Tab-separated table of C-alpha atoms in Angstrom:
chain	number	residue	atom	x	y	z
A	1	UNK	CA	58.006	67.364	143.436
A	2	UNK	CA	54.400	68.397	143.932
A	3	UNK	CA	52.830	70.863	141.561
A	4	UNK	CA	50.140	73.482	141.921
A	5	UNK	CA	46.746	74.309	140.447
A	6	UNK	CA	46.826	77.295	138.119
A	7	UNK	CA	44.607	79.203	135.706
A	8	UNK	CA	45.532	79.656	132.059
A	9	UNK	CA	43.959	82.423	130.012
A	10	UNK	CA	42.590	80.959	126.803
A	11	UNK	CA	43.056	82.602	123.427
A	12	UNK	CA	39.271	83.035	123.353
A	13	UNK	CA	39.254	85.002	126.617
A	14	UNK	CA	38.062	82.831	129.555
A	15	UNK	CA	40.448	81.133	131.941
A	16	UNK	CA	40.627	77.374	132.439
A	17	UNK	CA	42.163	75.074	135.036
A	18	UNK	CA	45.518	73.374	134.716
A	19	UNK	CA	48.085	71.676	136.915
A	20	UNK	CA	51.673	72.936	136.789
A	21	UNK	CA	54.749	71.090	138.033
A	22	UNK	CA	58.213	72.655	137.934
A	23	UNK	CA	61.652	71.033	138.125
A	24	UNK	CA	63.913	71.785	141.074
A	25	UNK	CA	66.228	73.720	138.771
A	26	UNK	CA	63.355	75.835	137.485
A	27	UNK	CA	64.578	75.304	133.925
A	28	UNK	CA	63.958	72.841	131.114
A	29	UNK	CA	61.758	72.049	128.124
A	30	UNK	CA	58.040	72.788	128.233
A	31	UNK	CA	55.731	69.767	128.178
A	32	UNK	CA	51.945	69.940	127.814
A	33	UNK	CA	50.002	66.902	129.038
A	34	UNK	CA	46.633	66.145	127.416
A	35	UNK	CA	44.737	63.761	129.725
A	36	UNK	CA	42.301	60.967	129.024
A	37	UNK	CA	38.552	61.594	129.271
A	38	UNK	CA	38.819	61.422	133.072
A	39	UNK	CA	40.635	64.748	133.137
A	40	UNK	CA	43.349	65.989	135.474
A	41	UNK	CA	42.882	63.345	138.147
A	42	UNK	CA	45.355	62.047	140.710
A	43	UNK	CA	47.092	59.804	138.192
A	44	UNK	CA	47.673	62.654	135.741
A	45	UNK	CA	48.905	64.900	138.544
A	46	UNK	CA	51.379	62.257	139.659
A	47	UNK	CA	52.563	61.784	136.085
A	48	UNK	CA	53.003	65.533	135.639
A	49	UNK	CA	54.998	65.635	138.870
A	50	UNK	CA	57.222	62.891	137.450
A	51	UNK	CA	57.876	65.006	134.368
A	52	UNK	CA	59.019	67.839	136.627
A	53	UNK	CA	61.293	65.472	138.534
A	54	UNK	CA	62.748	64.522	135.146
A	55	UNK	CA	63.630	68.166	134.503
A	56	UNK	CA	60.635	69.494	132.575
A	57	UNK	CA	58.284	72.426	132.975
A	58	UNK	CA	55.067	70.411	132.790
A	59	UNK	CA	51.430	71.433	132.677
A	60	UNK	CA	48.345	69.194	132.457
A	61	UNK	CA	45.261	70.815	130.957
A	62	UNK	CA	41.549	70.480	131.686
A	63	UNK	CA	40.484	69.784	128.103
A	64	UNK	CA	36.771	69.826	129.004
A	65	UNK	CA	36.624	73.261	130.626
A	66	UNK	CA	34.128	74.637	128.123
A	67	UNK	CA	31.281	72.251	128.912
A	68	UNK	CA	32.095	69.908	131.812
A	69	UNK	CA	35.160	71.003	133.789
A	70	UNK	CA	37.044	69.032	136.384
A	71	UNK	CA	38.128	65.397	136.715
A	72	UNK	CA	35.607	62.591	136.822
A	73	UNK	CA	35.274	60.283	139.811
A	74	UNK	CA	34.347	56.641	140.388
A	75	UNK	CA	30.715	57.583	141.061
A	76	UNK	CA	30.253	59.690	137.924
A	77	UNK	CA	28.875	56.890	135.764
A	78	UNK	CA	29.301	57.547	132.050
A	79	UNK	CA	30.114	61.234	132.491
A	80	UNK	CA	33.645	60.776	131.118
A	81	UNK	CA	32.603	59.036	127.910
A	82	UNK	CA	29.679	61.388	127.284
A	83	UNK	CA	31.694	64.579	127.542
A	84	UNK	CA	34.215	63.311	124.973
A	85	UNK	CA	31.695	63.413	122.105
A	86	UNK	CA	31.650	64.347	119.276
A	87	UNK	CA	35.272	63.184	119.460
A	88	UNK	CA	36.910	64.657	116.360
A	89	UNK	CA	35.182	68.023	116.749
A	90	UNK	CA	36.378	68.282	120.344
A	91	UNK	CA	39.904	67.210	119.465
A	92	UNK	CA	40.083	69.932	116.833
A	93	UNK	CA	38.714	72.467	119.312
A	94	UNK	CA	41.316	71.394	121.840
A	95	UNK	CA	44.238	72.342	119.598
A	96	UNK	CA	43.696	75.897	120.834
A	97	UNK	CA	44.017	74.683	124.428
A	98	UNK	CA	47.317	72.962	123.665
A	99	UNK	CA	48.527	76.178	122.048
A	100	UNK	CA	47.484	78.142	125.132
A	101	UNK	CA	49.291	75.680	127.393
A	102	UNK	CA	52.430	75.986	125.300
A	103	UNK	CA	52.188	79.777	125.374
A	104	UNK	CA	51.965	79.683	129.164
A	105	UNK	CA	55.086	77.520	129.459
A	106	UNK	CA	56.990	79.676	126.979
A	107	UNK	CA	56.333	82.646	129.245
A	108	UNK	CA	58.100	81.043	132.210
A	109	UNK	CA	61.623	82.206	132.982
A	110	UNK	CA	63.108	78.704	132.897
A	111	UNK	CA	61.735	77.673	129.494
A	112	UNK	CA	64.656	76.457	127.352
A	113	UNK	CA	63.063	76.876	123.923
A	114	UNK	CA	62.006	73.237	123.413
A	115	UNK	CA	58.479	71.834	123.611
A	116	UNK	CA	56.654	68.520	123.654
A	117	UNK	CA	53.116	67.232	123.959
A	118	UNK	CA	52.147	64.027	125.748
A	119	UNK	CA	48.681	62.530	125.378
A	120	UNK	CA	46.802	59.748	127.132
A	121	UNK	CA	43.879	58.024	125.348
A	122	UNK	CA	41.595	60.930	124.347
A	123	UNK	CA	44.626	63.228	124.447
A	124	UNK	CA	46.699	60.960	122.208
A	125	UNK	CA	46.147	62.855	118.929
A	126	UNK	CA	47.846	65.916	120.389
A	127	UNK	CA	51.155	64.058	120.252
A	128	UNK	CA	50.784	64.427	116.482
A	129	UNK	CA	48.977	67.760	116.301
A	130	UNK	CA	51.449	69.464	118.615
A	131	UNK	CA	54.126	68.759	116.018
A	132	UNK	CA	52.196	69.263	112.788
A	133	UNK	CA	50.282	72.399	113.769
A	134	UNK	CA	52.083	73.958	116.716
A	135	UNK	CA	55.740	73.292	115.968
A	136	UNK	CA	56.538	71.096	118.967
A	137	UNK	CA	59.855	69.272	119.025
A	138	UNK	CA	58.357	65.984	120.227
A	139	UNK	CA	55.069	64.191	120.776
A	140	UNK	CA	54.326	61.057	122.791
A	141	UNK	CA	51.027	59.161	122.829
A	142	UNK	CA	50.034	56.393	125.225
A	143	UNK	CA	47.128	54.220	124.031
A	144	UNK	CA	45.800	57.163	122.042
A	145	UNK	CA	42.360	57.065	120.449
A	146	UNK	CA	41.662	58.411	116.945
A	147	UNK	CA	45.358	59.025	116.367
A	148	UNK	CA	45.034	57.292	112.996
A	149	UNK	CA	42.782	60.149	111.850
A	150	UNK	CA	45.933	62.245	111.633
A	151	UNK	CA	48.390	59.771	110.068
A	152	UNK	CA	48.341	61.530	106.685
A	153	UNK	CA	48.947	64.864	108.362
A	154	UNK	CA	51.831	63.382	110.335
A	155	UNK	CA	53.495	61.959	107.234
A	156	UNK	CA	53.207	65.218	105.316
A	157	UNK	CA	54.030	67.738	108.017
A	158	UNK	CA	55.860	66.335	111.051
A	159	UNK	CA	58.379	69.199	110.920
A	160	UNK	CA	61.123	66.777	111.948
A	161	UNK	CA	59.672	66.296	115.425
A	162	UNK	CA	60.326	63.072	117.315
A	163	UNK	CA	57.020	61.192	117.570
A	164	UNK	CA	56.528	58.103	119.746
A	165	UNK	CA	53.247	56.159	119.642
A	166	UNK	CA	52.504	53.378	122.145
A	167	UNK	CA	49.653	50.843	122.164
A	168	UNK	CA	48.891	47.384	123.464
A	169	UNK	CA	48.051	44.916	120.707
A	170	UNK	CA	44.724	44.199	122.442
A	171	UNK	CA	43.742	47.872	122.671
A	172	UNK	CA	40.111	48.184	121.542
A	173	UNK	CA	40.719	51.864	120.757
A	174	UNK	CA	43.532	51.003	118.352
A	175	UNK	CA	41.980	48.407	116.023
A	176	UNK	CA	44.064	46.475	113.462
A	177	UNK	CA	43.788	49.153	110.766
A	178	UNK	CA	45.247	51.687	113.199
A	179	UNK	CA	48.159	49.516	114.268
A	180	UNK	CA	48.851	48.418	110.694
A	181	UNK	CA	48.757	52.009	109.480
A	182	UNK	CA	51.122	53.033	112.250
A	183	UNK	CA	53.547	50.263	111.299
A	184	UNK	CA	53.494	51.348	107.648
A	185	UNK	CA	54.149	54.937	108.648
A	186	UNK	CA	56.911	53.842	110.994
A	187	UNK	CA	58.707	52.195	108.066
A	188	UNK	CA	58.656	55.486	106.138
A	189	UNK	CA	59.557	57.982	108.867
A	190	UNK	CA	62.893	58.015	110.667
A	191	UNK	CA	61.567	60.439	113.288
A	192	UNK	CA	58.669	58.142	114.266
A	193	UNK	CA	58.720	55.128	116.525
A	194	UNK	CA	55.738	52.876	117.150
A	195	UNK	CA	55.846	50.465	120.079
A	196	UNK	CA	53.233	47.718	120.371
A	197	UNK	CA	53.008	45.717	123.611
A	198	UNK	CA	51.897	42.070	123.217
A	199	UNK	CA	48.915	41.006	125.298
A	200	UNK	CA	48.262	44.518	126.620
A	201	UNK	CA	44.899	46.311	126.643
A	202	UNK	CA	43.784	49.941	126.587
A	203	UNK	CA	44.807	52.014	129.598
A	204	UNK	CA	48.028	50.244	130.612
A	205	UNK	CA	49.742	53.547	131.567
A	206	UNK	CA	47.168	54.451	134.223
A	207	UNK	CA	47.729	52.781	137.626
A	208	UNK	CA	44.022	52.971	138.491
A	209	UNK	CA	42.925	51.223	135.267
A	210	UNK	CA	42.172	47.489	135.065
A	211	UNK	CA	44.640	47.237	132.165
A	212	UNK	CA	47.547	48.728	134.156
A	213	UNK	CA	50.775	46.898	133.327
A	214	UNK	CA	54.027	47.707	135.098
A	215	UNK	CA	56.331	46.312	132.422
A	216	UNK	CA	54.692	48.214	129.569
A	217	UNK	CA	54.579	51.349	131.693
A	218	UNK	CA	58.294	51.066	132.424
A	219	UNK	CA	59.159	50.657	128.739
A	220	UNK	CA	56.972	53.615	127.746
A	221	UNK	CA	58.408	55.777	130.500
A	222	UNK	CA	61.985	54.885	129.573
A	223	UNK	CA	61.371	55.966	125.970
A	224	UNK	CA	59.685	59.125	127.225
A	225	UNK	CA	62.697	60.019	129.364
A	226	UNK	CA	65.017	59.379	126.437
A	227	UNK	CA	63.088	61.825	124.272
A	228	UNK	CA	62.753	64.488	126.955
A	229	UNK	CA	66.411	64.233	127.932
A	230	UNK	CA	67.215	65.007	124.310
A	231	UNK	CA	65.172	68.192	124.577
A	232	UNK	CA	67.186	69.195	127.637
A	233	UNK	CA	70.548	68.445	126.047
A	234	UNK	CA	70.009	69.925	122.592
A	235	UNK	CA	70.914	73.586	122.015
A	236	UNK	CA	68.163	76.110	122.569
A	237	UNK	CA	66.352	77.201	119.438
A	238	UNK	CA	63.761	79.855	118.743
A	239	UNK	CA	60.347	79.274	120.309
A	240	UNK	CA	58.243	76.897	118.189
């Protein structure tokens, strides 16, 4: 089902753009989508719509609203990569945006008390930070960049959240030390799963990307649905 463009009031005062998609039932877990550097483009909108079809209250956030709002297009050159720097500083700043997105969803009548964050590429770290800092019940990252920066934090403070990290083994943004670190963490944490796709490059979840791969997408999506279905089926708890 198609969603709608909305405004979310930030904790710092100004409003920023987001895309909201609601399930037919109007009820379900709240899911915040953190896009890649390209922003809330057609692919992210379609994905957010799919989350709503799966029974979630889903909202995709414009993470670059402070300095360079809106999605990037094919004629924008290196605009996407430029606005994502300095990366770690911006990721830390964006935690407030994720919190604001969660607060918006928690204010909707159909919110069932469960939350998750889903991140693509640039947005990948929020799969971890949503759990460790914002109390989310689940976090899912597709070919996330700089996720390894937060491995120690994840191990120490996952709060029991279900975390699912997905990369291709040829992903330039997830070098060997990242994938090896993820595997080591996976062996220690029962609430973490790490899925590595052989022969797959960065961006396989995005249909418009050269690395798009249907098989890897299907596997990632199936795991995503499994996690989100659990958030629909489990008893409601207090807001995270």
